[in-house]
PDB file of C-alpha atoms in Angstrom:
ATOM      1  CA  UNK A   1      47.347 157.335 109.549  1.00 37.00           C
ATOM      2  CA  UNK A   2      50.662 158.297 107.975  1.00 40.00           C
ATOM      3  CA  UNK A   3      53.143 155.473 107.273  1.00 46.00           C
ATOM      4  CA  UNK A   4      56.728 155.725 108.519  1.00 50.00           C
ATOM      5  CA  UNK A   5      59.471 155.797 105.850  1.00 47.00           C
ATOM      6  CA  UNK A   6      60.479 152.271 106.828  1.00 46.00           C
ATOM      7  CA  UNK A   7      57.037 150.588 106.617  1.00 46.00           C
ATOM      8  CA  UNK A   8      57.598 149.557 103.000  1.00 44.00           C
ATOM      9  CA  UNK A   9      60.964 147.984 103.774  1.00 50.00           C
ATOM     10  CA  UNK A  10      60.294 146.182 107.045  1.00 51.00           C
ATOM     11  CA  UNK A  11      59.640 142.847 105.397  1.00 48.00           C
ATOM     12  CA  UNK A  12      61.160 143.611 102.011  1.00 51.00           C
ATOM     13  CA  UNK A  13      64.445 142.566 100.504  1.00 60.00           C
ATOM     14  CA  UNK A  14      65.924 145.962  99.696  1.00 72.00           C
ATOM     15  CA  UNK A  15      67.771 147.774 102.456  1.00 76.00           C
ATOM     16  CA  UNK A  16      66.223 151.216 102.937  1.00 76.00           C
ATOM     17  CA  UNK A  17      68.171 154.425 102.514  1.00 76.00           C
ATOM     18  CA  UNK A  18      67.520 156.249 105.769  1.00 83.00           C
ATOM     19  CA  UNK A  19      68.703 159.558 107.214  1.00 84.00           C
ATOM     20  CA  UNK A  20      71.091 159.825 110.173  1.00 90.00           C
ATOM     21  CA  UNK A  21      72.176 156.189 110.617  1.00 95.00           C
ATOM     22  CA  UNK A  22      74.764 155.174 113.220  1.00 97.00           C
ATOM     23  CA  UNK A  23      76.571 152.045 111.969  1.00 97.00           C
ATOM     24  CA  UNK A  24      77.899 149.581 114.550  1.00 98.00           C
ATOM     25  CA  UNK A  25      79.373 146.088 114.392  1.00 97.00           C
ATOM     26  CA  UNK A  26      78.488 143.735 117.263  1.00 96.00           C
ATOM     27  CA  UNK A  27      79.141 140.141 118.305  1.00 95.00           C
ATOM     28  CA  UNK A  28      76.506 137.489 117.574  1.00 96.00           C
ATOM     29  CA  UNK A  29      75.397 137.260 121.231  1.00 93.00           C
ATOM     30  CA  UNK A  30      74.474 140.977 121.326  1.00 93.00           C
ATOM     31  CA  UNK A  31      73.158 140.995 117.756  1.00 96.00           C
ATOM     32  CA  UNK A  32      70.660 138.238 118.574  1.00 96.00           C
ATOM     33  CA  UNK A  33      69.476 140.015 121.748  1.00 93.00           C
ATOM     34  CA  UNK A  34      68.960 143.294 119.864  1.00 95.00           C
ATOM     35  CA  UNK A  35      67.176 141.494 117.024  1.00 95.00           C
ATOM     36  CA  UNK A  36      64.769 139.860 119.497  1.00 94.00           C
ATOM     37  CA  UNK A  37      64.235 143.245 121.267  1.00 93.00           C
ATOM     38  CA  UNK A  38      65.565 141.787 124.537  1.00 92.00           C
ATOM     39  CA  UNK A  39      68.425 144.306 124.526  1.00 92.00           C
ATOM     40  CA  UNK A  40      67.195 147.900 124.441  1.00 93.00           C
ATOM     41  CA  UNK A  41      70.542 149.664 124.930  1.00 93.00           C
ATOM     42  CA  UNK A  42      73.931 149.453 123.275  1.00 94.00           C
ATOM     43  CA  UNK A  43      77.048 150.655 125.110  1.00 93.00           C
ATOM     44  CA  UNK A  44      80.236 152.361 124.036  1.00 93.00           C
ATOM     45  CA  UNK A  45      83.144 153.454 126.224  1.00 91.00           C
ATOM     46  CA  UNK A  46      83.755 157.156 126.749  1.00 89.00           C
ATOM     47  CA  UNK A  47      86.955 157.298 124.723  1.00 90.00           C
ATOM     48  CA  UNK A  48      88.094 159.860 122.119  1.00 89.00           C
ATOM     49  CA  UNK A  49      87.026 157.599 119.205  1.00 92.00           C
ATOM     50  CA  UNK A  50      83.442 157.302 120.480  1.00 92.00           C
ATOM     51  CA  UNK A  51      83.271 160.954 121.538  1.00 88.00           C
ATOM     52  CA  UNK A  52      84.097 161.780 117.905  1.00 88.00           C
ATOM     53  CA  UNK A  53      81.411 159.404 116.535  1.00 93.00           C
ATOM     54  CA  UNK A  54      78.604 160.019 119.026  1.00 91.00           C
ATOM     55  CA  UNK A  55      78.892 163.691 119.971  1.00 87.00           C
ATOM     56  CA  UNK A  56      79.283 167.158 118.587  1.00 82.00           C
ATOM     57  CA  UNK A  57      81.894 169.234 120.342  1.00 76.00           C
ATOM     58  CA  UNK A  58      81.262 172.952 120.583  1.00 69.00           C
ATOM     59  CA  UNK A  59      83.652 174.816 118.294  1.00 68.00           C
ATOM     60  CA  UNK A  60      83.372 177.808 120.637  1.00 63.00           C
ATOM     61  CA  UNK A  61      85.104 175.850 123.403  1.00 62.00           C
ATOM     62  CA  UNK A  62      87.914 174.481 121.176  1.00 69.00           C
ATOM     63  CA  UNK A  63      87.805 171.070 122.873  1.00 70.00           C
ATOM     64  CA  UNK A  64      89.498 168.095 121.305  1.00 76.00           C
ATOM     65  CA  UNK A  65      87.830 164.676 121.511  1.00 79.00           C
ATOM     66  CA  UNK A  66      90.519 163.645 124.031  1.00 83.00           C
ATOM     67  CA  UNK A  67      89.699 166.608 126.317  1.00 79.00           C
ATOM     68  CA  UNK A  68      85.971 166.027 125.901  1.00 78.00           C
ATOM     69  CA  UNK A  69      86.265 162.343 126.877  1.00 79.00           C
ATOM     70  CA  UNK A  70      88.274 163.253 130.004  1.00 78.00           C
ATOM     71  CA  UNK A  71      85.722 165.920 130.990  1.00 75.00           C
ATOM     72  CA  UNK A  72      82.773 163.593 130.355  1.00 75.00           C
ATOM     73  CA  UNK A  73      84.354 160.935 132.582  1.00 73.00           C
ATOM     74  CA  UNK A  74      84.906 163.530 135.343  1.00 72.00           C
ATOM     75  CA  UNK A  75      81.426 165.078 135.126  1.00 69.00           C
ATOM     76  CA  UNK A  76      78.716 163.195 133.250  1.00 67.00           C
ATOM     77  CA  UNK A  77      76.278 166.008 134.110  1.00 63.00           C
ATOM     78  CA  UNK A  78      78.079 168.185 131.563  1.00 63.00           C
ATOM     79  CA  UNK A  79      76.446 165.991 128.880  1.00 66.00           C
ATOM     80  CA  UNK A  80      72.781 166.908 128.305  1.00 61.00           C
ATOM     81  CA  UNK A  81      71.165 163.594 129.349  1.00 56.00           C
ATOM     82  CA  UNK A  82      68.227 165.095 131.178  1.00 43.00           C
ATOM     83  CA  UNK A  83      68.889 168.798 131.162  1.00 43.00           C
ATOM     84  CA  UNK A  84      66.067 170.828 132.570  1.00 43.00           C
ATOM     85  CA  UNK A  85      64.938 168.076 134.943  1.00 44.00           C
ATOM     86  CA  UNK A  86      65.248 168.542 138.693  1.00 48.00           C
ATOM     87  CA  UNK A  87      68.084 166.012 138.738  1.00 48.00           C
ATOM     88  CA  UNK A  88      70.212 167.809 136.111  1.00 44.00           C
ATOM     89  CA  UNK A  89      70.095 171.601 136.084  1.00 45.00           C
ATOM     90  CA  UNK A  90      70.868 173.403 132.836  1.00 44.00           C
ATOM     91  CA  UNK A  91      74.640 173.533 132.259  1.00 46.00           C
ATOM     92  CA  UNK A  92      76.815 175.203 129.648  1.00 45.00           C
ATOM     93  CA  UNK A  93      76.985 172.971 126.597  1.00 54.00           C
ATOM     94  CA  UNK A  94      80.410 172.041 125.266  1.00 66.00           C
ATOM     95  CA  UNK A  95      79.649 168.501 124.094  1.00 75.00           C
ATOM     96  CA  UNK A  96      76.247 167.148 123.121  1.00 80.00           C
ATOM     97  CA  UNK A  97      74.873 164.005 121.464  1.00 86.00           C
ATOM     98  CA  UNK A  98      74.604 163.722 117.707  1.00 88.00           C
ATOM     99  CA  UNK A  99      71.064 163.130 116.543  1.00 89.00           C
ATOM    100  CA  UNK A 100      70.800 159.718 114.947  1.00 93.00           C
ATOM    101  CA  UNK A 101      67.400 158.442 113.822  1.00 94.00           C
ATOM    102  CA  UNK A 102      68.469 154.826 113.304  1.00 96.00           C
ATOM    103  CA  UNK A 103      71.187 152.364 114.328  1.00 97.00           C
ATOM    104  CA  UNK A 104      72.406 149.762 111.841  1.00 96.00           C
ATOM    105  CA  UNK A 105      73.892 146.688 113.510  1.00 98.00           C
ATOM    106  CA  UNK A 106      76.042 144.241 111.569  1.00 97.00           C
ATOM    107  CA  UNK A 107      77.179 140.883 112.865  1.00 97.00           C
ATOM    108  CA  UNK A 108      80.554 140.748 111.146  1.00 94.00           C
ATOM    109  CA  UNK A 109      82.414 142.713 108.515  1.00 95.00           C
ATOM    110  CA  UNK A 110      81.370 140.885 105.327  1.00 94.00           C
ATOM    111  CA  UNK A 111      79.336 142.835 102.800  1.00 89.00           C
ATOM    112  CA  UNK A 112      76.449 140.367 103.204  1.00 90.00           C
ATOM    113  CA  UNK A 113      76.767 140.010 107.024  1.00 95.00           C
ATOM    114  CA  UNK A 114      73.527 139.702 108.999  1.00 96.00           C
ATOM    115  CA  UNK A 115      72.187 143.237 109.452  1.00 96.00           C
ATOM    116  CA  UNK A 116      69.344 144.858 111.361  1.00 96.00           C
ATOM    117  CA  UNK A 117      68.259 148.475 111.616  1.00 96.00           C
ATOM    118  CA  UNK A 118      66.573 149.790 114.754  1.00 96.00           C
ATOM    119  CA  UNK A 119      65.187 153.151 115.707  1.00 96.00           C
ATOM    120  CA  UNK A 120      67.569 155.271 117.786  1.00 95.00           C
ATOM    121  CA  UNK A 121      65.825 156.806 120.804  1.00 94.00           C
ATOM    122  CA  UNK A 122      68.820 158.880 121.873  1.00 91.00           C
ATOM    123  CA  UNK A 123      72.310 158.900 123.319  1.00 90.00           C
ATOM    124  CA  UNK A 124      73.077 159.610 126.955  1.00 87.00           C
ATOM    125  CA  UNK A 125      75.737 158.838 129.554  1.00 87.00           C
ATOM    126  CA  UNK A 126      75.284 156.555 132.553  1.00 85.00           C
ATOM    127  CA  UNK A 127      75.767 153.115 134.045  1.00 84.00           C
ATOM    128  CA  UNK A 128      74.853 150.147 131.850  1.00 85.00           C
ATOM    129  CA  UNK A 129      71.891 147.984 132.775  1.00 80.00           C
ATOM    130  CA  UNK A 130      71.827 144.188 133.120  1.00 70.00           C
ATOM    131  CA  UNK A 131      73.704 142.906 130.072  1.00 68.00           C
ATOM    132  CA  UNK A 132      76.435 145.555 130.109  1.00 64.00           C
ATOM    133  CA  UNK A 133      77.129 145.746 133.826  1.00 66.00           C
ATOM    134  CA  UNK A 134      79.615 142.839 133.673  1.00 71.00           C
ATOM    135  CA  UNK A 135      81.571 144.531 130.872  1.00 75.00           C
ATOM    136  CA  UNK A 136      81.642 148.153 132.038  1.00 79.00           C
ATOM    137  CA  UNK A 137      82.239 149.420 135.568  1.00 77.00           C
ATOM    138  CA  UNK A 138      82.373 153.145 134.688  1.00 84.00           C
ATOM    139  CA  UNK A 139      79.863 155.389 132.976  1.00 85.00           C
ATOM    140  CA  UNK A 140      79.450 154.732 129.248  1.00 88.00           C
ATOM    141  CA  UNK A 141      77.579 156.144 126.286  1.00 90.00           C
ATOM    142  CA  UNK A 142      74.105 154.580 126.381  1.00 91.00           C
ATOM    143  CA  UNK A 143      72.493 154.264 122.954  1.00 94.00           C
ATOM    144  CA  UNK A 144      68.763 153.723 123.515  1.00 93.00           C
ATOM    145  CA  UNK A 145      67.153 151.485 120.910  1.00 96.00           C
ATOM    146  CA  UNK A 146      63.621 151.382 119.569  1.00 96.00           C
ATOM    147  CA  UNK A 147      61.969 148.740 117.465  1.00 95.00           C
ATOM    148  CA  UNK A 148      63.625 146.846 114.609  1.00 95.00           C
ATOM    149  CA  UNK A 149      62.592 148.482 111.336  1.00 93.00           C
ATOM    150  CA  UNK A 150      64.529 146.313 108.874  1.00 94.00           C
ATOM    151  CA  UNK A 151      66.427 143.044 108.821  1.00 94.00           C
ATOM    152  CA  UNK A 152      68.090 140.805 106.236  1.00 93.00           C
ATOM    153  CA  UNK A 153      68.110 137.790 108.534  1.00 89.00           C
ATOM    154  CA  UNK A 154      64.560 136.611 109.063  1.00 72.00           C
TER     155      UNK A 154
END
């Protein structure tokens, strides 16, 4: 059985150098839920800043992040959540999710702030589940999380 690149670091002190890491800062309440694996999704509003960070915009279409965020809010099916399924037919691609392998969560901005790294299972658009439904009424970017692969906080 082949070991994953993070097996050596899971319980170690050194923070691993991993490919394709999305770095996010979150409040303690959400940090603790993610750390305990009780929160399996992280949410970000569909705004130009997050469009820039979480998607690739087709150069062929000459969209700006502002135009892309407006179009995504109007028609979430233009984002390839489940393309090819019966629910979402194939559509022309102008904006698609960046491929992150991991998400690094920090609780605070200090260099030694509590930090965890989880697997990233993908980015889609939709309504938030339980924890996020009080905060967001519209569709959001859904960042699906896998297991915690590294932590500096026990």
